[in-house]
Amino acid sequence: MDSNQLRFVEDTLDLLNDLDEGLLQLEANPHATAPLEQVFRTMHTIKGAANMFGFDNIGNLAHQLESLFDLVRSNKLQVTDSLISITLQAFDNVRNLLQAKEFERIVKDSLLQEHIDTSISYYKEAIASSNIDETVSTIDKDELVTYFISVTPSIDITKDGNHPLVFIMLDLEGLGTSRTKVFAQGETIKQWHLFIATTTSLAELQSYFLFVEGECNVEYQRIATGNLIEDHEFQQCIEKFNDGQFQWEKLLEEATQAQERLKVIQTEELVEKGGPTTPVRKAQSDAIIKVDKRKIDDLLNWISELLVLQAQLSTISNDSNNATLRQVAENLEMITGRLRDTSLEIGLVPIETLVTKFKRFVRDLSKSLNKKVNFLSEGSDTEMDKDVIEMMSEPMIHLIRNAIDHGISSPEVRKAEGKSEFGTVKLKAFNSSAYVNIIISDDGKGIDKEAVLRKAIKEGVVSEDITLSEEEVFNLIFHPGLSTADKVSDISGRGVGMDVVRQKINELRGSITIKSEKGKGTAFHIKLPLSRSIIEGLLVKVADTRYVVPLNVIERIDRISYESLYAGERVNTSVLVNDELLPVLSLRKQFHNDVVDVPKTADVISISIDGKRKGIAVDKIEGKMQTVLKPLGDVYQQQDFIAGSTILGNGSLALVLDPSRLLKLEHNKN
């Protein structure tokens, strides 16, 4: 393929994600206009580009499916499960072909022709069975109208809650130019006032509230034709109306005056431009430039080398008495720090791309298992390294698969248990310090601790007389080959998967914890570093060796007498630090076993692991530094408490530690 065709492939793969999102939204709300228009526009774009670059069969398929959704737009065809399914399946095949990036294979694919034939047959059947008068059209879809919508919840809804009403109001705001006023008492929303200028019809606006009719009271008022919100005086009137200072009659009077002012402005524009203007919806002003990932990787590599050189310059300047050189080194450190942060942000993408993929996966799997499952997401704008997203896709799919297969029961069983027929799988993402947190939870059966322990004893994973904490029992499911499934199926039950999930997370220097309550559900909390290559670190010295401790895990630093570390024979001993008894691991005692030239004091670095504080004792803290993480050889693959290495300003090597794994390793030994 030439460069233009490769560009088509990359762009179309992105468009297919948008198409999936639109189709899933349309399936959830068949009367909504916004997702229908999104689906139609995306297909039209794919059709035009495919025909332009020689992918005629893809263009033909997009054209046939576009014709089906044109029937939906003209009210001659209803959105059904079968329509959504044949569209998703057809473009799934397109996606698989494009990912192979083989032109001959794409243009000669026979399965694609089968999808085209299916679409044509579906279209003919739809036309034959349609009893709707094709001439009926009472709404001008291009007419711009200003509406007032008042929404009063009949149940308690909080500002930061996940109730569908909150998201419906956000969706409505995106349909045009809008002004929204939220009336609340504390954190509880009492009412929304929405003024919106849109080409969306009143019937279509009403359809957004179809599934929440029993949970709110909605009042609609058509104010006038045109976008009155663009009028400054009318904007001021809206604010006063929302504050209760104006009656409805006063608002309508102001609307009439605003409409007349807009007509005068539009007339003047017609004279100046010599033709009519077409109202368009509000567009995003942010410009996006697509860049080859290889170029971003090269940029990060060169910035990594620049950070090493900057560290060397800082070392030289500190050893010299040249004030000018020291000033230059300080300025360079500031600039490289900002350059580092900016370059890392370039490589981050929102996990929204995964969310769309998971929605589709949940839809297909729940249908195949005859279960009813809703997929919810929160924090989909949270950003992660693109490589991390790609590596975490399969592990997260496995967790979602387990949630639906093991956790969520059939609708009949859930109803008998007093639960909703629809189970819920939720993905929540958020940032904390230099970590990305991802929580995948469900409201299913939860994990049966006794069953897990019995299976582990039966398989010889643990001894029969062992006593384990709840966390330790849950962690047994990560053991290779251990499964609590009642029967083996195509979905799960072979004991393959959970060990791979933890292995992938470990490779990314992350962690995973489990919380579960029988009968209520399970939550997997994944914690991953924001960056794989550059971190802020604390340089420490032990004997003649230097280590780097990531700065984001450190809570505090205390200096104690080194003799207090020798209070017991165990390596991991409890020491009184800042009037608190703290488990402390001495790196000198752990790795060097050297009592020669022992310093008089030790610095204890306190970190928090699973809500518990622990300490790491070092001889000396030498200061903060920007650390470029370099991989180590195969010899260190089993030493997972070493995250990597870095080159110091003097050219020597320092090991970058993973404190949580280091302390957990020592805990397991004891």
XYZ file of C-alpha atoms in Angstrom:
670
model
C 0.000 0.000 0.000
C 1.132 3.537 -0.684
C 1.280 6.286 1.949
C -2.227 7.585 1.148
C -3.725 4.127 1.513
C -1.913 3.590 4.800
C -3.270 6.920 6.010
C -6.770 5.767 4.995
C -6.299 2.599 7.039
C -5.245 4.507 10.180
C -8.003 7.083 9.857
C -10.667 4.470 9.176
C -9.658 2.399 12.224
C -10.277 5.515 14.320
C -13.601 6.118 12.553
C -14.694 2.536 13.259
C -14.330 3.193 16.994
C -16.621 6.219 16.602
C -19.026 4.080 14.588
C -19.172 1.412 17.310
C -19.874 4.080 19.920
C -22.675 5.592 17.839
C -24.277 2.213 17.105
C -24.241 1.182 20.775
C -25.786 4.505 21.804
C -28.423 4.126 19.102
C -29.228 0.604 20.287
C -29.705 1.921 23.831
C -31.882 4.837 22.656
C -33.351 4.066 19.194
C -35.173 7.413 18.990
C -32.131 9.621 19.658
C -31.015 11.734 16.721
C -27.447 12.557 17.735
C -26.047 8.975 17.571
C -28.011 8.310 14.361
C -26.426 11.330 12.708
C -23.016 10.249 14.025
C -23.432 6.771 12.504
C -24.643 8.188 9.174
C -21.821 10.748 8.932
C -19.160 8.171 9.810
C -20.381 5.722 7.171
C -20.527 8.502 4.590
C -16.927 9.500 5.394
C -15.684 5.912 5.157
C -17.522 5.433 1.851
C -16.009 8.500 0.225
C -12.458 7.830 1.406
C -12.582 4.120 0.507
C -13.684 4.832 -3.063
C -11.014 7.523 -3.383
C -8.119 5.225 -2.411
C -9.131 2.062 -4.255
C -10.963 0.110 -1.547
C -14.111 -0.196 -3.638
C -15.594 -3.137 -1.724
C -15.385 -1.236 1.578
C -16.945 1.773 -0.123
C -19.747 -0.419 -1.520
C -20.417 -1.965 1.913
C -20.515 1.463 3.576
C -22.897 2.677 0.851
C -25.326 -0.224 1.326
C -25.391 0.170 5.117
C -25.629 3.955 4.761
C -28.780 3.399 2.682
C -30.301 1.362 5.521
C -29.681 4.101 8.049
C -31.019 6.663 5.606
C -34.311 4.756 5.872
C -34.061 5.135 9.654
C -33.505 8.877 9.274
C -36.593 9.177 7.074
C -38.738 7.124 9.527
C -39.176 4.240 7.083
C -37.207 1.738 9.168
C -36.961 1.093 12.902
C -33.702 0.556 14.766
C -33.678 -3.127 15.716
C -31.242 -5.566 17.257
C -30.769 -7.283 13.894
C -29.956 -3.983 12.128
C -27.338 -3.074 14.762
C -25.893 -6.613 14.698
C -25.416 -6.888 10.919
C -23.789 -3.434 10.897
C -21.408 -4.222 13.756
C -20.482 -7.604 12.257
C -19.845 -6.105 8.824
C -17.524 -3.404 10.100
C -15.825 -5.905 12.423
C -14.673 -7.676 9.289
C -13.552 -4.365 7.806
C -11.553 -3.664 10.970
C -9.859 -7.079 10.883
C -8.917 -6.638 7.230
C -7.540 -3.134 7.734
C -5.424 -4.227 10.688
C -3.682 -6.741 8.416
C -2.702 -3.853 6.071
C -2.560 -6.079 2.986
C -4.178 -4.344 -0.010
C -4.792 -7.453 -2.156
C -6.330 -9.332 0.753
C -8.652 -6.420 1.528
C -9.972 -5.822 -1.980
C -10.485 -9.535 -2.719
C -12.055 -10.608 0.589
C -15.104 -12.844 -0.075
C -16.604 -12.396 3.403
C -16.955 -8.692 2.757
C -19.067 -9.464 -0.317
C -21.324 -11.653 1.861
C -21.924 -8.685 4.175
C -22.755 -6.513 1.140
C -25.299 -9.115 -0.068
C -26.830 -9.324 3.410
C -27.185 -5.535 3.538
C -28.851 -5.426 0.110
C -31.326 -8.142 1.130
C -32.127 -6.344 4.366
C -32.713 -3.121 2.422
C -35.106 -4.800 -0.052
C -37.071 -6.413 2.786
C -37.303 -3.060 4.592
C -38.648 -1.312 1.478
C -41.133 -4.108 0.768
C -42.544 -4.133 4.299
C -42.602 -0.336 4.763
C -46.119 1.098 5.058
C -45.021 4.657 5.839
C -45.898 7.382 3.375
C -42.586 8.565 1.945
C -43.977 12.062 1.392
C -44.718 12.641 5.096
C -42.284 15.201 6.448
C -43.649 17.765 8.889
C -40.335 18.880 10.332
C -37.651 20.908 8.663
C -34.509 19.333 10.126
C -32.461 22.405 9.214
C -34.734 24.799 11.105
C -32.919 26.368 14.047
C -35.190 26.808 17.087
C -34.588 28.037 20.640
C -36.249 25.894 23.333
C -36.600 26.100 27.098
C -36.512 22.770 28.971
C -37.193 22.504 32.710
C -36.235 19.195 34.363
C -37.257 18.469 37.959
C -35.983 15.140 39.409
C -38.455 13.191 41.529
C -35.611 11.306 43.230
C -32.413 12.460 44.922
C -29.621 13.060 42.402
C -26.211 14.441 43.379
C -24.064 16.717 41.233
C -21.282 14.155 40.896
C -23.605 11.143 40.678
C -23.903 8.571 37.883
C -27.663 8.840 37.351
C -28.655 8.793 33.652
C -30.330 12.203 34.024
C -26.938 13.843 34.589
C -25.610 12.392 31.341
C -28.850 13.148 29.446
C -28.502 16.832 30.323
C -24.888 16.799 29.108
C -25.977 15.126 25.860
C -28.685 17.739 25.306
C -26.191 20.561 25.807
C -24.123 19.102 22.953
C -27.023 19.342 20.487
C -26.526 23.059 19.899
C -25.784 26.399 21.577
C -26.989 26.150 25.161
C -27.122 27.776 28.588
C -27.830 25.625 31.638
C -28.635 26.610 35.204
C -28.524 23.940 37.922
C -30.506 24.587 41.102
C -29.242 22.538 44.026
C -29.695 22.182 47.752
C -26.298 21.207 49.084
C -25.099 18.423 46.754
C -28.631 17.400 45.707
C -29.947 18.699 42.364
C -33.460 20.132 42.593
C -33.940 21.396 39.039
C -32.287 22.090 35.679
C -33.151 25.026 33.424
C -31.846 24.494 29.888
C -32.060 27.068 27.098
C -30.893 25.537 23.808
C -30.821 26.627 20.168
C -30.773 23.504 17.994
C -31.949 21.936 14.740
C -33.129 18.894 16.710
C -36.922 18.570 16.736
C -39.015 18.739 19.900
C -40.041 15.091 19.482
C -36.405 14.058 19.335
C -35.598 16.122 22.432
C -38.457 14.400 24.263
C -37.093 10.969 23.272
C -34.011 11.535 25.420
C -36.170 11.244 28.558
C -38.016 8.125 27.404
C -36.382 5.777 29.909
C -36.398 8.126 32.920
C -40.013 9.304 32.731
C -40.814 7.949 36.184
C -37.852 9.694 37.788
C -38.368 13.280 36.665
C -40.851 15.844 35.458
C -39.909 17.575 32.175
C -41.525 20.690 30.709
C -40.790 21.934 27.183
C -41.383 25.345 25.645
C -40.636 26.448 22.098
C -39.523 30.052 22.484
C -38.827 31.237 18.939
C -37.163 30.462 15.629
C -33.437 31.160 15.430
C -30.566 31.141 17.889
C -31.700 33.680 20.478
C -28.832 32.699 22.772
C -26.476 34.626 20.485
C -28.317 37.828 21.467
C -26.555 39.598 24.348
C -29.710 41.120 25.851
C -31.496 37.772 25.764
C -28.529 36.152 27.560
C -28.888 38.694 30.352
C -32.598 37.992 30.501
C -31.881 34.254 30.838
C -29.670 34.883 33.862
C -32.348 37.009 35.537
C -35.002 34.431 34.675
C -32.993 31.682 36.303
C -32.557 33.815 39.406
C -36.333 34.163 39.685
C -36.485 37.896 38.995
C -38.490 37.618 35.747
C -41.844 36.084 34.947
C -42.346 33.819 31.938
C -44.298 36.526 30.078
C -41.361 38.903 30.430
C -39.002 36.304 29.000
C -41.230 35.711 25.951
C -41.451 39.467 25.396
C -37.658 39.710 25.442
C -37.474 36.707 23.085
C -39.662 38.502 20.537
C -37.405 41.544 20.664
C -34.279 39.362 20.358
C -35.766 37.604 17.331
C -36.336 40.973 15.628
C -32.744 42.043 16.375
C -31.440 38.782 14.887
C -33.494 39.314 11.723
C -31.896 42.738 11.262
C -28.400 41.266 11.704
C -29.123 38.413 9.276
C -30.471 40.861 6.691
C -27.295 42.944 6.949
C -25.193 39.790 6.510
C -27.153 38.826 3.399
C -26.449 42.212 1.871
C -22.722 42.010 2.679
C -22.209 38.378 1.585
C -24.645 38.341 -1.296
C -26.326 35.104 -0.234
C -28.028 33.218 2.598
C -26.163 31.755 5.539
C -26.713 28.235 6.835
C -26.842 27.722 10.615
C -24.311 25.202 11.828
C -23.788 23.546 15.132
C -21.098 24.572 17.528
C -17.767 22.947 16.571
C -14.715 22.219 18.636
C -11.982 24.799 18.322
C -9.151 22.545 19.421
C -6.914 21.490 16.539
C -5.514 17.957 16.514
C -2.435 16.892 14.580
C -1.892 13.178 13.944
C 1.735 12.158 14.359
C 3.413 8.840 13.625
C 4.017 7.019 16.918
C 7.588 6.246 15.848
C 8.336 9.976 15.839
C 6.962 10.330 19.371
C 9.089 7.395 20.546
C 12.165 9.003 18.958
C 11.349 12.295 20.692
C 11.082 10.576 24.087
C 14.372 8.741 23.527
C 16.226 11.973 22.696
C 14.697 13.743 25.693
C 15.847 10.826 27.854
C 19.400 11.343 26.577
C 19.061 15.090 27.173
C 18.110 14.442 30.801
C 21.249 12.345 31.282
C 23.413 15.124 29.800
C 21.644 17.686 31.987
C 22.441 15.579 35.068
C 26.089 15.391 34.013
C 26.216 19.160 33.527
C 24.683 19.688 36.971
C 27.354 17.440 38.492
C 30.158 19.350 36.754
C 28.699 22.739 37.736
C 28.374 21.715 41.379
C 32.027 20.611 41.440
C 33.214 23.883 39.894
C 33.363 27.374 41.350
C 31.927 28.942 38.214
C 28.732 30.811 39.175
C 27.792 31.402 35.534
C 28.016 27.704 34.708
C 25.932 26.870 37.776
C 23.239 29.330 36.675
C 23.163 27.838 33.171
C 22.846 24.338 34.646
C 19.919 25.417 36.859
C 18.110 27.036 33.933
C 18.683 23.972 31.774
C 17.301 21.751 34.542
C 14.107 23.813 34.656
C 13.675 23.751 30.866
C 14.367 20.023 30.524
C 11.875 19.365 33.311
C 9.151 21.201 31.430
C 10.173 19.566 28.160
C 9.985 16.170 29.844
C 6.475 16.817 31.164
C 5.251 18.079 27.786
C 6.760 15.162 25.901
C 5.108 12.684 28.254
C 1.736 14.343 27.719
C 2.163 13.966 23.944
C 2.340 10.194 24.327
C -0.798 10.001 26.494
C -4.219 9.174 25.082
C -7.586 8.943 26.899
C -8.788 5.459 27.799
C -12.011 6.342 25.993
C -10.829 4.162 23.111
C -10.865 1.157 25.463
C -14.291 2.070 26.833
C -15.895 1.815 23.378
C -14.202 -1.537 22.814
C -15.434 -2.814 26.199
C -19.011 -1.657 25.560
C -19.048 -3.684 22.396
C -17.501 -6.692 24.128
C -20.063 -6.586 26.962
C -22.914 -6.349 24.447
C -21.783 -9.385 22.450
C -20.820 -11.560 25.436
C -24.000 -10.858 27.407
C -26.115 -11.814 24.391
C -24.173 -15.052 23.877
C -24.652 -15.966 27.589
C -28.313 -14.860 27.634
C -27.617 -12.350 30.375
C -28.640 -8.729 30.744
C -25.661 -6.519 31.505
C -25.176 -2.753 31.554
C -21.671 -1.390 31.106
C -20.911 1.920 32.838
C -17.758 4.002 32.679
C -16.428 6.892 34.726
C -13.321 8.952 34.054
C -12.989 7.883 30.411
C -11.047 11.106 29.771
C -8.239 9.828 32.047
C -5.057 9.606 29.993
C -2.519 6.803 29.811
C 0.563 5.967 27.790
C -0.601 4.532 24.450
C 1.673 1.505 24.854
C 0.195 0.827 28.295
C -3.334 1.008 26.884
C -2.445 -1.516 24.196
C -0.798 -3.864 26.704
C -3.676 -3.596 29.201
C -6.477 -4.174 26.700
C -6.462 -7.988 26.876
C -6.011 -8.249 30.695
C -8.920 -5.865 31.244
C -11.093 -7.766 28.761
C -10.344 -10.928 30.736
C -11.485 -9.264 33.977
C -14.700 -8.064 32.303
C -15.266 -11.533 30.817
C -14.915 -13.096 34.277
C -17.285 -10.509 35.755
C -20.008 -11.418 33.246
C -19.390 -15.179 33.198
C -18.672 -15.813 36.913
C -20.096 -12.758 38.651
C -23.329 -11.758 36.898
C -26.133 -14.327 37.223
C -28.948 -14.917 34.764
C -31.902 -12.484 34.854
C -34.097 -15.142 36.511
C -31.606 -15.794 39.317
C -30.977 -12.080 39.914
C -34.713 -11.427 40.080
C -35.149 -14.252 42.620
C -32.364 -12.679 44.715
C -34.203 -9.359 44.758
C -31.822 -7.692 42.312
C -32.445 -5.956 39.022
C -32.501 -8.252 35.986
C -29.740 -6.120 34.519
C -26.337 -6.703 36.067
C -23.787 -3.902 36.053
C -20.120 -3.937 35.088
C -18.376 -0.637 35.729
C -14.990 0.733 34.728
C -13.727 3.692 36.751
C -10.447 5.470 35.963
C -8.692 8.305 37.757
C -5.231 9.740 38.387
C -3.478 9.851 41.739
C 0.035 11.254 41.923
C 2.038 9.625 39.103
C -0.279 6.628 38.872
C -3.351 5.761 36.824
C -5.989 3.850 38.795
C -8.463 1.558 37.035
C -11.246 -0.179 38.958
C -13.315 -2.874 37.233
C -16.288 -3.850 39.378
C -19.557 -5.776 39.131
C -22.673 -6.219 41.268
C -22.732 -9.991 40.872
C -22.267 -12.966 43.186
C -18.902 -11.959 44.586
C -16.025 -14.356 45.253
C -16.731 -17.334 47.508
C -13.631 -17.371 49.751
C -14.360 -20.841 51.110
C -14.722 -22.288 47.603
C -11.434 -20.696 46.483
C -9.604 -22.057 49.524
C -11.086 -25.544 49.101
C -10.035 -25.640 45.441
C -6.535 -24.381 46.311
C -6.133 -27.102 48.962
C -7.457 -29.741 46.539
C -5.005 -28.642 43.835
C -2.107 -28.615 46.320
C -1.548 -24.872 46.018
C -1.684 -24.434 49.822
C -1.608 -26.870 52.733
C -4.789 -27.889 54.544
C -3.745 -26.496 57.945
C -2.799 -23.028 56.656
C -4.471 -19.846 57.938
C -4.819 -17.096 55.352
C -6.137 -13.567 55.474
C -8.976 -12.482 53.162
C -6.495 -10.719 50.857
C -4.295 -13.816 50.662
C -7.286 -16.033 49.810
C -8.378 -13.697 47.026
C -4.827 -13.636 45.642
C -4.980 -17.414 45.201
C -7.072 -16.902 42.049
C -3.910 -15.529 40.400
C -2.225 -18.923 40.795
C -1.683 -20.642 37.407
C -4.257 -23.352 36.697
C -6.556 -22.536 39.614
C -10.192 -21.976 38.617
C -13.410 -22.128 40.618
C -15.687 -22.423 37.571
C -18.211 -25.259 37.865
C -17.626 -26.339 34.273
C -15.235 -25.670 31.430
C -16.640 -23.512 28.616
C -15.484 -21.449 25.678
C -15.596 -18.415 27.977
C -13.675 -19.596 31.038
C -13.030 -22.429 33.452
C -9.652 -23.721 32.281
C -7.667 -21.791 34.920
C -5.894 -19.812 32.231
C -5.900 -16.073 32.373
C -5.740 -14.528 35.860
C -2.056 -15.387 36.260
C -1.413 -13.740 32.877
C -3.385 -10.678 33.998
C -1.120 -10.201 37.011
C 1.986 -10.940 34.943
C 1.087 -8.187 32.441
C 0.449 -5.714 35.240
C 3.756 -6.646 36.907
C 5.591 -6.039 33.645
C 4.223 -2.490 33.694
C 5.401 -1.977 37.306
C 1.797 -1.922 38.446
C -0.247 -3.741 41.063
C -3.688 -5.325 41.342
C -5.809 -5.826 44.466
C -9.193 -7.488 44.965
C -12.163 -6.557 47.113
C -15.226 -8.770 47.130
C -18.322 -9.413 49.192
C -20.335 -12.564 48.678
C -23.693 -11.789 47.107
C -22.825 -8.142 46.410
C -20.011 -8.087 43.888
C -16.286 -7.852 43.196
C -13.874 -5.038 42.382
C -10.393 -5.309 40.858
C -8.215 -2.238 41.516
C -5.353 -1.863 39.033
C -2.658 0.729 39.722
C -0.232 1.601 36.919
C 2.569 4.178 36.649
C 1.687 7.105 34.382
C 5.004 6.881 32.520
C 7.116 3.901 31.600
C 10.316 5.783 30.854
C 10.835 8.976 32.879
C 10.160 9.445 36.597
C 11.062 11.797 39.424
C 13.344 9.958 41.826
C 15.169 10.315 45.114
C 18.840 9.351 44.837
C 20.054 7.440 47.904
C 23.345 5.819 48.881
C 23.956 2.531 50.686
C 27.599 1.604 51.261
C 29.211 2.291 47.849
C 26.012 1.664 45.830
C 23.392 4.178 44.750
C 19.690 3.496 44.324
C 16.761 5.561 43.105
C 13.413 5.526 44.940
C 10.425 6.923 42.949
C 9.390 10.210 44.518
C 5.640 9.711 44.132
C 5.489 6.840 46.678
C 7.335 8.674 49.463
C 5.278 10.030 52.374
C 8.020 11.380 54.639
C 11.705 11.004 55.557
C 13.103 10.691 59.108
C 16.634 10.421 60.431
C 17.312 7.894 63.220
C 20.287 6.362 64.980
C 21.732 3.541 62.891
C 22.128 1.412 66.032
C 18.347 1.173 66.377
C 18.226 -0.875 63.182
C 20.158 -3.644 64.939
C 17.518 -4.128 67.634
C 16.695 -7.607 66.320
C 18.155 -10.373 64.198
C 15.505 -10.203 61.519
C 16.147 -8.129 58.453
C 12.684 -6.543 58.619
C 12.430 -5.163 62.150
C 10.201 -2.613 63.873
C 11.828 0.690 64.738
C 10.533 3.708 66.629
C 10.354 6.459 64.022
C 8.788 9.812 64.852
C 7.090 8.278 67.924
C 5.567 5.521 65.790
C 6.543 1.844 65.677
C 7.356 1.302 62.001
C 8.415 -1.903 60.165
C 11.707 -0.931 58.525
C 13.786 -2.737 55.915
C 17.489 -1.836 55.957
C 18.992 -1.952 52.451
C 22.473 -2.280 53.978
C 21.483 -5.370 55.961
C 19.418 -6.782 53.079
C 21.851 -6.433 50.176
C 25.282 -5.547 51.526
C 25.623 -7.346 54.874
C 28.434 -4.928 55.628
C 29.174 -3.643 59.148
C 32.382 -1.855 58.158
C 32.216 1.955 58.060
C 28.626 1.932 59.267
C 27.310 5.509 59.490
C 26.085 6.943 62.780
C 22.634 7.743 61.386
C 20.265 6.296 58.810
C 17.518 7.956 56.795
C 14.173 6.142 56.874
C 11.929 6.636 53.819
C 8.288 6.029 54.759
C 5.889 4.713 52.109
C 2.319 3.395 52.253
C 1.412 -0.107 51.034
C -2.234 -1.216 51.109
C -2.996 1.432 53.690
C -0.094 0.444 55.975
C 3.073 2.504 56.459
C 6.466 0.848 56.164
C 9.987 2.169 55.944
C 13.176 1.658 53.940
C 16.447 2.581 55.681
C 19.368 3.957 53.654
C 22.751 5.397 54.636
C 22.303 8.781 53.009
C 19.908 10.734 50.787
C 21.769 12.612 48.063
C 18.859 14.540 46.567
C 16.103 14.624 43.968
C 16.731 13.824 40.325
C 14.945 13.227 37.040
C 15.342 9.537 36.315
C 15.462 8.019 32.845
C 14.412 4.415 33.250
C 16.588 1.972 31.328
C 15.817 -1.784 31.073
C 18.177 -4.317 32.647
C 19.356 -7.615 31.198
C 17.832 -11.080 31.532
C 19.782 -11.670 34.755
C 17.462 -9.260 36.584
C 14.164 -10.542 35.149
C 13.304 -12.451 38.327
C 14.149 -9.464 40.541
C 10.854 -7.663 40.127
C 11.630 -5.265 42.992
C 14.153 -3.629 40.628
C 12.161 -1.520 38.164
C 15.185 -0.716 36.011
C 18.354 1.358 36.042
C 19.472 4.879 35.281
C 22.722 6.601 34.364
C 23.917 9.254 36.820
C 25.634 12.514 36.004
C 29.086 11.000 36.665
C 28.376 8.130 34.247
C 27.815 5.473 36.931
C 24.771 3.220 37.170
C 22.019 3.325 39.812
C 19.270 0.764 40.322
C 15.694 2.042 40.377
C 13.734 0.274 43.131
C 10.074 -0.638 43.290
C 9.484 -0.060 47.027
C 6.107 -1.793 47.294
C 7.407 -5.012 45.723
C 10.604 -4.824 47.750
C 8.713 -4.650 51.047
C 6.162 -7.270 49.993
C 9.005 -9.602 49.015
C 10.590 -9.242 52.418
C 7.213 -9.708 54.125
C 6.713 -13.006 52.272
C 10.156 -14.207 53.376
C 9.279 -13.614 56.992
